[in-house]
Amino acid sequence: MLIDYKEAAEFLRSHGNYYILLHTSPDGDAIGSGFGLCYILRKMGKNANVLCTDNFPAKYDYMYLNYTPQKFNPDTIISVDLADTKLLGSKLVQYGDYVELCIDHHVSNTEYAKRTLLEPEAAAAAQVIYQLVKAVGLVQLDSMIAQCLYTAIVTDTGCFKFSCTSSKTHLAAAELMTYDIPAAEINRRMFDIKSKARIKIEQHVLNTMEYYLDDKCAIAAVTLDDMKRAGLPDEEFEGMTALTTLLQTIEVGITIRQKDENKYKVSMRATGDIDVSAICQKLGGGGHTKAAGCVVEGKLEDVKLKLLSAVAPALGIDLWLA
Amino acid sequence: MLIDYKEAAEFLRSHGNYYILLHTSPDGDAIGSGFGLCYILRKMGKNANVLCTDNFPAKYDYMYLNYTPQKFNPDTIISVDLADTKLLGSKLVQYGDYVELCIDHHVSNTEYAKRTLLEPEAAAAAQVIYQLVKAVGLVQLDSMIAQCLYTAIVTDTGCFKFSCTSSKTHLAAAELMTYDIPAAEINRRMFDIKSKARIKIEQHVLNTMEYYLDDKCAIAAVTLDDMKRAGLPDEEFEGMTALTTLLQTIEVGITIRQKDENKYKVSMRATGDIDVSAICQKLGGGGHTKAAGCVVEGKLEDVKLKLLSAVAPALGIDLWLA
């Protein structure tokens, strides 16, 4: 059932002991929304913990350095930025059927929760949380909550760069910045600083990138060996797909990351009107229209062919006549 | 004389034929502020032209594709984003002593104009123009004006990433985005798109980058041969030094670009408190505290040694004991 801000606020006010579930491979929006909401609930006098199957990348640690899990019996399971219970991962899958409230911005949300506060036009789940707080005066924001929500918004919008950014996104940022947050440091940390391993793997991505379909599609593949050689932990691969869209002519940029011998995680980014979510859905995945993903099995060269066959029609290119 | 928004508005309303002067090597803020203000004045029923000694880079063309210089006798010279008349260049230097109004955000503004509307805390001159329009209801904004002001703001803030970005900057962006501007396309054009040649030379910079002085200094060298091989024109080397500061530990990032057999153009960037302008001054150059440059003669390896000898003391490192 889809609910509105007022109903979501009433729900949060009338319960007391929350588990907040995040998706696997948590990104800035998941972590910022999760901890932001956790601190909001605690400020409302509730018990709340953040749960995730995977570890959090160290770059986000300023959001949870002062966080301590509370001891309580959870009576209310909620989720943020979680489009599908498939993304709960092994440690949280047990909660999949018991989510009372989901706060999300994914148009692909499967409405698995009893109540869903969904704003598909919001740039980030954190923007929905911000609007919830403001719409109903849920709580007075503070610097820590503002840092979490700001981080979530900048990571999901590429620092207000992507088309998901709206006037409302900037209004949220304008108010969050009044809470004396180190915005420029957060942005250097999120967008500029890289480890030697990351620089190395970006190098590899750029060096091995291949252009297809009249330079409208670029594919970069990274094997387990490449990741090991660079010394880059799996969770720090985030954001790499942006590198495949640098060339002006590119309409679909793709990274293929090896997960197992014959199993590849595919991330797609669209620069224009192509709906990569539709392409990824055909391949068993999903996501947003401009950023989506799927898992494809097979040998690397076959995976590439499969992807190009799925992308070509969207670009109006007939592979067999080309 | 420093004036406020009301006085600036009165001034603009009471005159009729404007020349708007921009600085040499015009950037996004100069061009966006200049054309933005020009369209505002024309909408007020005034005559207005934009003047600049240098040509405008093609990436900004959407702001002036529909612009036609008007024929009129100018009675009022104004300037935007121009801190010092030294920056007028050869074609505009004649107007230097006759600037009636300057709208700027540079703390270093020399107050050369008869009236100066100065907001040193504004992220861009365009933010001052936006605030002027709003404060006094100068004119109804439209999509073209909004695109100009938005472009100016994103280029001067690194898309809201730098520390000059404030809550007011986001408020301006929030309203500008309501005028149906192609913000994501503008941002892709300003920040993402690169030519194959640029990708290649960036690759080269990253591949050949060397780390010195406890990883606090990185140096990347690009020879004439490298530029020729990549096919990158000299003027498109802009912004390359940012690549040398990606590693978290880097305090000084340096690119060395060959200009002649034994002559190298050096660009330095500081990430923290090191004053690279002071270092470059020692080597006969200059610049800002966080971005400076100089020209050093000699063989490449000797140039590197000279630079490291100049940088080491600033980092508190004694080269001869290290």
XYZ file of C-alpha atoms in Angstrom:
644
model
C 0.000 0.000 0.000
C 1.334 3.389 -0.999
C 1.081 5.939 1.777
C 1.722 9.687 2.038
C 3.962 11.744 4.313
C 1.291 12.196 6.965
C 0.581 8.483 7.175
C 4.290 7.655 7.258
C 4.798 10.137 10.096
C 1.870 8.724 12.064
C 3.280 5.254 11.618
C 6.769 6.242 12.806
C 5.347 8.105 15.801
C 3.166 5.204 16.895
C 5.847 2.521 17.054
C 8.940 2.277 19.172
C 11.623 -0.278 18.307
C 12.962 -0.102 14.780
C 15.292 -2.158 12.665
C 16.244 -0.207 9.539
C 17.257 -2.498 6.673
C 19.675 -1.483 3.905
C 20.471 -3.166 0.603
C 23.636 -5.156 -0.075
C 26.650 -3.250 -1.459
C 25.375 -0.209 0.419
C 26.057 3.110 -1.307
C 25.961 6.664 -0.015
C 22.197 6.932 -0.266
C 21.579 3.659 1.587
C 24.042 4.509 4.359
C 23.140 8.192 4.625
C 19.410 7.505 4.539
C 19.756 4.605 6.972
C 21.789 6.433 9.597
C 19.957 9.714 8.975
C 16.624 8.020 9.692
C 18.131 6.127 12.640
C 19.292 9.379 14.280
C 15.915 10.981 13.544
C 14.076 8.093 15.224
C 16.407 8.131 18.222
C 15.842 11.886 18.530
C 12.110 11.110 18.611
C 12.817 8.916 21.636
C 12.596 5.634 19.740
C 14.997 2.706 19.678
C 16.553 2.202 16.256
C 19.379 0.212 14.712
C 20.734 0.089 11.159
C 21.215 -3.381 9.642
C 23.038 -4.403 6.496
C 24.339 -7.723 5.186
C 27.533 -6.125 3.875
C 30.130 -3.942 5.572
C 30.156 -0.201 4.999
C 32.983 1.258 2.875
C 35.383 3.247 5.074
C 34.790 6.482 3.145
C 31.378 6.755 4.795
C 32.651 6.243 8.340
C 32.003 9.799 9.560
C 28.293 8.964 9.461
C 28.559 6.051 11.877
C 31.712 6.644 13.958
C 29.555 7.757 16.901
C 26.853 5.185 16.271
C 26.357 2.358 18.769
C 23.811 -0.389 18.143
C 21.136 -0.353 20.832
C 19.908 -3.431 22.661
C 16.159 -3.922 22.258
C 13.588 -6.288 20.847
C 12.600 -4.968 17.447
C 8.852 -4.762 16.863
C 8.981 -2.793 13.622
C 11.029 -3.566 10.535
C 11.493 -0.704 8.083
C 13.663 -0.294 5.012
C 15.158 2.646 3.124
C 16.385 2.850 -0.471
C 15.508 -0.829 -0.860
C 13.596 -1.497 -4.090
C 13.291 -5.246 -3.705
C 13.739 -7.744 -0.866
C 16.088 -9.663 -3.196
C 18.637 -6.982 -2.267
C 18.572 -7.769 1.455
C 21.356 -10.310 1.259
C 21.956 -13.389 3.375
C 21.907 -11.795 6.819
C 18.648 -9.868 6.391
C 16.629 -12.135 4.093
C 14.764 -13.406 7.187
C 13.081 -9.992 7.522
C 11.936 -9.788 3.896
C 8.301 -10.713 4.566
C 7.930 -8.505 7.606
C 8.790 -5.008 6.395
C 6.167 -2.660 7.847
C 7.332 0.512 6.118
C 9.601 1.185 3.162
C 10.854 4.685 2.301
C 12.199 4.737 -1.238
C 12.629 6.584 -4.521
C 13.061 3.670 -6.949
C 10.379 3.555 -9.610
C 11.050 -0.187 -9.703
C 10.071 -0.643 -6.037
C 8.160 -3.930 -5.819
C 5.932 -2.690 -2.966
C 7.010 -5.645 -0.856
C 6.391 -3.654 2.334
C 3.023 -3.320 4.083
C 3.318 0.470 3.596
C 5.496 2.225 1.039
C 6.345 5.924 1.012
C 7.536 6.225 -2.567
C 8.673 9.351 -4.417
C 10.023 8.191 -7.787
C 10.915 11.780 -8.661
C 13.153 12.226 -5.631
C 16.865 12.131 -6.424
C 17.625 10.027 -3.368
C 15.807 8.136 -0.634
C 17.330 10.766 1.659
C 15.382 13.463 -0.188
C 12.179 11.577 0.668
C 13.275 11.384 4.318
C 14.093 15.108 4.293
C 10.703 15.939 2.792
C 9.010 13.671 5.338
C 10.720 15.467 8.220
C 9.787 18.883 6.809
C 6.233 18.028 5.717
C 5.156 16.908 9.153
C 7.742 18.556 11.454
C 8.877 15.122 12.576
C 11.938 16.397 14.444
C 14.423 19.292 14.505
C 17.341 18.468 12.189
C 20.916 18.719 13.464
C 24.405 18.660 11.986
C 24.813 14.867 12.135
C 21.452 14.134 10.531
C 22.121 16.846 7.940
C 25.518 15.313 7.071
C 23.901 11.915 6.537
C 21.104 13.228 4.323
C 23.463 15.560 2.424
C 25.921 12.721 1.774
C 23.109 10.502 0.541
C 21.882 13.202 -1.821
C 25.294 14.096 -3.262
C 26.256 10.476 -3.866
C 23.006 9.645 -5.676
C 23.103 12.830 -7.777
C 26.846 12.908 -8.570
C 26.932 16.172 -6.586
C 23.762 17.582 -8.195
C 25.039 16.713 -11.662
C 22.634 14.016 -12.823
C 19.164 14.499 -14.288
C 17.526 13.113 -11.142
C 18.456 16.432 -9.494
C 15.464 18.755 -9.249
C 14.618 22.099 -7.768
C 13.440 20.220 -4.652
C 16.837 18.511 -4.367
C 18.527 21.916 -4.212
C 15.980 23.174 -1.695
C 16.835 20.216 0.524
C 20.573 20.902 0.125
C 20.034 24.611 0.843
C 18.490 23.828 4.209
C 20.851 20.962 5.090
C 23.798 23.333 4.557
C 22.451 25.680 7.228
C 23.357 23.017 9.821
C 27.054 23.790 9.588
C 28.076 20.619 7.762
C 31.551 20.185 6.201
C 30.060 19.965 2.711
C 33.255 20.629 0.731
C 35.199 18.027 2.739
C 32.399 15.517 2.261
C 32.490 16.188 -1.486
C 36.289 15.863 -1.724
C 35.966 12.574 0.127
C 33.098 11.328 -2.028
C 34.285 12.498 -5.446
C 37.960 13.456 -5.511
C 40.091 11.331 -3.219
C 41.114 7.957 -4.547
C 43.357 5.172 -3.267
C 46.338 4.017 -5.330
C 44.392 0.807 -5.926
C 41.405 2.768 -7.188
C 43.591 4.895 -9.468
C 45.114 1.665 -10.782
C 41.774 0.013 -11.491
C 40.395 3.194 -13.110
C 43.485 3.139 -15.283
C 42.698 -0.420 -16.200
C 39.081 0.442 -17.008
C 40.164 3.309 -19.269
C 42.969 1.290 -20.860
C 40.786 -1.678 -21.708
C 37.582 0.151 -22.585
C 36.130 -0.913 -25.916
C 33.831 1.169 -28.099
C 30.938 -0.468 -29.963
C 27.860 0.411 -31.997
C 29.141 3.554 -33.723
C 30.876 4.705 -30.514
C 27.472 4.896 -28.828
C 28.292 2.113 -26.383
C 31.443 1.567 -24.333
C 32.205 -1.577 -22.351
C 34.897 -2.006 -19.727
C 35.483 -5.380 -18.142
C 37.209 -6.020 -14.822
C 38.089 -9.540 -13.782
C 38.660 -10.915 -10.298
C 42.346 -11.028 -11.216
C 42.342 -7.322 -12.103
C 40.759 -6.432 -8.764
C 43.230 -8.622 -6.892
C 46.191 -7.213 -8.798
C 45.095 -3.657 -8.024
C 44.345 -4.579 -4.417
C 40.912 -2.979 -4.613
C 38.254 -4.377 -2.282
C 35.027 -5.271 -4.030
C 32.939 -2.620 -2.276
C 35.131 0.179 -3.595
C 34.231 -0.465 -7.214
C 31.278 1.935 -6.866
C 30.988 4.712 -9.439
C 33.327 3.111 -11.957
C 30.674 2.975 -14.671
C 30.817 6.772 -15.030
C 34.216 6.295 -16.683
C 32.572 4.504 -19.592
C 30.450 7.524 -20.545
C 33.203 10.153 -20.901
C 33.201 10.156 -24.691
C 30.631 12.571 -26.120
C 29.052 10.035 -28.460
C 28.389 7.420 -25.765
C 24.719 6.769 -25.018
C 25.163 3.628 -22.939
C 28.233 2.966 -20.791
C 28.738 -0.479 -19.290
C 31.072 -2.040 -16.752
C 31.268 -5.813 -16.433
C 32.723 -7.007 -13.161
C 33.546 -10.645 -12.622
C 31.966 -12.149 -9.504
C 32.714 -15.821 -10.153
C 34.349 -17.959 -12.812
C 31.395 -17.491 -15.190
C 29.316 -14.848 -13.474
C 29.458 -11.122 -14.149
C 27.840 -8.142 -12.471
C 26.826 -5.612 -15.102
C 26.285 -1.888 -14.473
C 24.808 0.351 -17.156
C 24.566 4.103 -17.390
C 22.606 6.107 -19.945
C 23.666 9.610 -20.907
C 20.534 10.501 -22.868
C 17.067 9.071 -23.351
C 17.871 5.347 -23.485
C 16.120 3.449 -20.663
C 18.828 1.115 -19.330
C 16.485 -0.134 -16.637
C 14.348 -1.712 -19.392
C 17.454 -3.272 -20.959
C 18.602 -4.682 -17.627
C 15.124 -5.980 -16.827
C 15.270 -8.067 -20.004
C 18.459 -9.576 -18.597
C 16.886 -10.274 -15.208
C 18.008 -7.091 -13.462
C 16.582 -3.620 -12.897
C 17.232 -0.149 -11.519
C 16.673 3.412 -12.637
C 16.146 4.532 -16.234
C 19.616 6.090 -16.319
C 21.524 3.710 -14.037
C 20.690 0.051 -13.821
C 22.299 -3.354 -13.418
C 21.992 -7.081 -13.820
C 23.950 -10.279 -13.405
C 24.838 -12.221 -16.538
C 26.331 -15.713 -16.613
C 28.673 -17.080 -19.233
C 32.132 -16.510 -20.584
C 33.228 -12.863 -20.741
C 33.063 -12.583 -24.529
C 29.591 -14.139 -24.565
C 28.443 -11.790 -21.833
C 29.593 -8.827 -23.931
C 27.741 -10.165 -26.964
C 24.598 -10.698 -24.915
C 24.792 -7.127 -23.635
C 25.443 -5.618 -27.054
C 22.507 -7.586 -28.487
C 20.273 -6.146 -25.790
C 21.619 -2.588 -26.144
C 21.686 -2.366 -29.951
C 17.884 -2.278 -30.532
C 17.536 0.496 -27.943
C 20.049 2.493 -29.983
C 18.089 1.746 -33.162
C 20.915 -0.394 -34.500
C 20.246 -3.727 -36.155
C 23.205 -5.916 -35.196
C 22.673 -8.384 -37.988
C 22.647 -5.800 -40.728
C 25.380 -3.599 -39.274
C 32.231 53.046 -4.024
C 30.543 49.891 -2.775
C 26.804 49.890 -3.407
C 23.913 47.605 -2.428
C 21.309 45.742 -4.488
C 18.821 48.612 -4.383
C 21.375 51.129 -5.626
C 22.581 48.763 -8.346
C 19.003 48.230 -9.518
C 18.309 51.962 -9.587
C 21.469 52.483 -11.602
C 20.563 49.800 -14.152
C 17.003 51.122 -14.485
C 18.133 54.695 -15.061
C 20.520 54.071 -17.946
C 19.931 52.682 -21.382
C 22.859 51.586 -23.541
C 25.192 49.062 -21.951
C 28.505 47.483 -22.829
C 29.188 44.522 -20.539
C 32.913 43.756 -20.213
C 34.323 40.299 -19.465
C 37.853 39.209 -18.488
C 40.333 37.529 -20.832
C 40.305 33.701 -21.029
C 36.605 33.876 -20.176
C 35.308 30.992 -18.061
C 31.783 29.787 -17.373
C 31.083 32.434 -14.746
C 32.261 35.309 -16.963
C 30.308 34.109 -19.990
C 27.195 33.027 -18.069
C 27.102 36.219 -15.992
C 27.794 38.404 -19.020
C 25.118 36.951 -21.286
C 22.717 36.440 -18.375
C 22.955 40.126 -17.487
C 22.772 41.110 -21.164
C 19.487 39.217 -21.638
C 18.144 40.689 -18.388
C 18.920 44.230 -19.566
C 17.406 43.630 -22.996
C 14.282 42.267 -21.294
C 14.158 45.550 -19.347
C 14.018 47.330 -22.708
C 17.663 48.417 -22.657
C 20.325 48.031 -25.310
C 23.138 45.761 -24.218
C 26.135 43.972 -25.759
C 28.716 41.591 -24.285
C 32.386 42.367 -25.019
C 35.461 40.236 -24.492
C 39.020 40.404 -25.818
C 39.203 36.622 -26.279
C 36.937 34.212 -28.107
C 34.508 32.043 -26.172
C 35.283 28.306 -25.934
C 32.791 26.309 -28.022
C 31.502 24.355 -25.029
C 29.654 27.504 -23.894
C 27.990 28.201 -27.253
C 24.421 27.399 -26.191
C 24.462 30.633 -24.183
C 25.164 32.853 -27.159
C 23.931 30.957 -30.253
C 20.865 33.216 -30.407
C 22.726 36.352 -29.380
C 23.167 39.174 -31.903
C 25.167 42.278 -31.040
C 22.973 45.353 -31.144
C 23.916 48.583 -32.885
C 23.877 51.542 -30.492
C 26.104 54.165 -28.921
C 27.101 52.886 -25.501
C 26.664 55.391 -22.694
C 27.266 53.015 -19.819
C 30.162 50.620 -19.353
C 29.639 47.831 -16.826
C 31.660 44.733 -15.957
C 30.918 41.354 -14.413
C 33.252 38.871 -12.703
C 36.135 41.256 -13.417
C 38.369 41.753 -10.368
C 40.916 44.046 -12.002
C 41.064 46.110 -15.215
C 44.397 44.368 -15.930
C 42.240 41.427 -17.006
C 40.425 43.352 -19.762
C 42.969 42.450 -22.424
C 44.047 44.407 -25.483
C 40.631 44.981 -27.070
C 38.889 46.323 -23.954
C 41.702 48.110 -22.115
C 40.391 51.417 -23.521
C 37.289 51.103 -21.291
C 39.244 50.450 -18.076
C 38.876 53.945 -16.630
C 35.219 54.315 -17.526
C 33.502 51.409 -15.797
C 30.352 52.786 -14.155
C 29.245 49.608 -12.413
C 31.011 46.344 -11.582
C 29.149 43.269 -10.342
C 31.595 40.804 -8.799
C 32.357 38.216 -6.115
C 36.179 38.390 -5.985
C 37.500 39.436 -2.593
C 40.506 40.789 -4.522
C 38.330 43.236 -6.529
C 40.342 46.473 -6.848
C 37.217 48.673 -6.836
C 38.265 50.217 -10.133
C 34.624 50.933 -11.041
C 32.682 54.031 -9.960
C 30.177 51.684 -8.285
C 30.868 48.118 -7.193
C 28.226 45.587 -6.180
C 30.487 43.079 -4.418
C 29.503 39.881 -2.599
C 32.743 38.112 -1.675
C 30.744 35.253 -0.149
C 28.871 34.526 -3.365
C 30.090 31.411 -5.175
C 29.897 33.142 -8.556
C 29.261 36.574 -10.032
C 26.093 34.996 -11.421
C 24.881 34.373 -7.886
C 25.188 38.125 -7.229
C 23.223 38.831 -10.422
C 20.566 36.313 -9.392
C 20.295 37.874 -5.939
C 20.099 41.337 -7.511
C 17.221 40.269 -9.756
C 15.379 38.677 -6.830
C 16.058 41.398 -4.257
C 14.542 44.149 -6.336
C 12.300 42.268 -8.793
C 14.387 43.572 -11.659
C 12.786 41.335 -14.278
C 11.000 38.005 -14.685
C 13.600 35.297 -15.297
C 13.234 32.945 -18.252
C 14.816 29.725 -19.472
C 17.680 31.388 -21.380
C 18.663 33.697 -18.525
C 18.358 30.790 -16.092
C 20.653 28.616 -18.252
C 23.289 31.359 -18.280
C 23.206 31.950 -14.533
C 23.049 28.214 -13.767
C 26.044 27.497 -16.018
C 28.022 30.275 -14.356
C 27.261 28.893 -10.912
C 28.081 25.262 -11.696
C 31.380 26.097 -13.375
C 32.598 28.277 -10.494
C 31.532 25.754 -7.841
C 32.634 22.533 -9.569
C 28.929 21.649 -9.643
C 28.306 22.681 -6.027
C 31.364 20.732 -4.845
C 33.752 23.469 -3.703
C 33.764 25.287 -0.377
C 32.470 28.492 -2.008
C 29.064 26.772 -2.323
C 26.615 27.985 0.298
C 22.996 27.529 1.206
C 22.255 30.635 -0.893
C 23.952 29.026 -3.900
C 21.557 26.082 -3.660
C 18.573 28.417 -3.241
C 19.564 30.157 -6.466
C 19.939 26.803 -8.247
C 16.587 25.628 -6.878
C 14.799 28.547 -8.477
C 16.820 28.554 -11.706
C 15.865 24.898 -12.208
C 12.181 25.795 -12.194
C 12.704 27.502 -15.582
C 12.909 24.197 -17.410
C 16.642 24.299 -18.122
C 18.569 21.237 -19.416
C 20.663 21.122 -16.235
C 21.923 17.554 -16.616
C 23.006 18.173 -20.221
C 24.759 21.375 -19.191
C 26.591 19.499 -16.445
C 27.549 16.637 -18.719
C 28.924 19.178 -21.167
C 30.803 21.121 -18.486
C 32.187 18.247 -16.437
C 31.979 14.845 -18.089
C 32.498 14.861 -21.811
C 36.043 14.315 -22.992
C 37.562 13.730 -26.387
C 39.370 10.457 -27.130
C 42.578 12.523 -27.225
C 41.878 13.933 -23.773
C 41.086 10.489 -22.378
C 44.371 9.264 -23.868
C 46.479 12.049 -22.392
C 44.774 11.683 -18.993
C 45.636 8.018 -19.202
C 49.216 8.947 -19.880
C 49.306 11.362 -16.957
C 47.946 8.714 -14.599
C 50.177 5.973 -16.009
C 53.378 7.956 -15.654
C 52.598 9.784 -12.417
C 55.357 9.456 -9.825
C 54.952 9.818 -6.070
C 57.586 11.596 -3.984
C 58.193 12.925 -0.477
C 56.238 10.332 1.510
C 53.442 10.322 -1.097
C 52.776 13.981 -0.308
C 53.828 15.132 -3.769
C 52.909 13.675 -7.171
C 54.510 14.703 -10.456
C 53.227 13.913 -13.937
C 55.235 14.917 -16.990
C 53.874 15.342 -20.506
C 56.256 15.850 -23.411
C 55.576 17.470 -26.777
C 55.692 13.969 -28.220
C 52.990 12.761 -25.826
C 50.683 15.641 -26.797
C 51.299 15.012 -30.475
C 50.712 11.288 -30.117
C 47.404 11.888 -28.321
C 46.428 14.601 -30.806
C 45.488 16.996 -28.017
C 45.705 20.719 -28.775
C 47.681 22.698 -26.235
C 44.729 24.750 -24.925
C 42.840 21.605 -23.975
C 45.405 20.645 -21.365
C 43.394 22.735 -18.866
C 42.480 21.057 -15.585
C 44.954 18.199 -15.967
C 46.791 19.025 -12.738
C 43.721 17.977 -10.746
C 44.631 14.394 -11.693
C 47.822 14.634 -9.635
C 45.937 15.320 -6.395
C 43.647 12.295 -6.402
C 45.594 10.338 -3.808
C 44.471 11.195 -0.280
C 48.010 11.830 1.010
C 48.950 14.308 -1.739
C 49.504 17.868 -0.545
C 51.107 19.202 -3.719
C 50.241 17.895 -7.196
C 52.375 18.940 -10.152
C 52.174 18.621 -13.915
C 55.213 19.384 -16.052
C 54.395 20.112 -19.665
C 57.143 20.437 -22.238
C 57.026 23.663 -24.248
C 60.437 23.447 -25.971
C 63.430 21.109 -26.054
C 64.586 22.245 -22.578
C 61.676 24.342 -21.340
C 58.823 23.137 -19.176
C 55.579 24.754 -18.010
C 54.864 23.732 -14.437
C 51.411 23.751 -12.808
C 50.994 23.142 -9.077
C 47.900 22.450 -7.017
C 47.653 22.332 -3.229
C 45.018 20.233 -1.494
C 45.557 21.628 1.989
C 47.406 24.545 3.565
C 50.598 24.586 1.470
C 50.954 27.877 -0.427
C 52.022 26.797 -3.924
C 51.975 30.415 -5.082
C 54.968 31.052 -2.759
C 56.786 27.988 -4.127
C 56.199 29.059 -7.730
C 57.265 32.624 -6.960
C 60.657 31.267 -5.856
C 60.895 29.666 -9.295
C 59.924 32.875 -11.074
C 56.199 32.226 -11.404
C 53.077 32.974 -9.357
C 49.331 32.403 -8.989
C 46.825 31.622 -6.257
C 47.699 29.906 -2.967
C 46.033 26.674 -4.124
C 46.828 26.803 -7.852
C 49.989 28.346 -9.266
C 52.549 27.904 -12.015
C 55.995 28.714 -13.360
C 58.308 27.942 -16.254
C 61.477 25.947 -15.525
C 64.333 25.356 -17.966
C 66.591 22.322 -18.094
C 66.387 18.612 -18.776
C 63.239 16.911 -17.518
C 64.957 15.011 -14.683
C 66.691 18.202 -13.513
C 63.418 20.116 -13.641
C 61.823 17.478 -11.410
C 64.703 17.711 -8.936
C 64.462 21.502 -8.881
C 60.737 21.300 -8.179
C 61.106 18.688 -5.444
C 63.833 20.780 -3.790
C 61.450 23.728 -3.733
C 58.454 21.724 -2.531
C 60.195 19.646 0.165
C 60.803 22.482 2.686
C 57.149 23.550 2.402
C 56.207 20.000 3.386
C 58.655 20.114 6.295
C 60.884 17.512 4.650
C 64.676 17.846 4.579
C 65.740 16.295 1.268
C 69.350 15.733 2.311
C 68.516 13.776 5.436
C 65.558 11.881 3.989
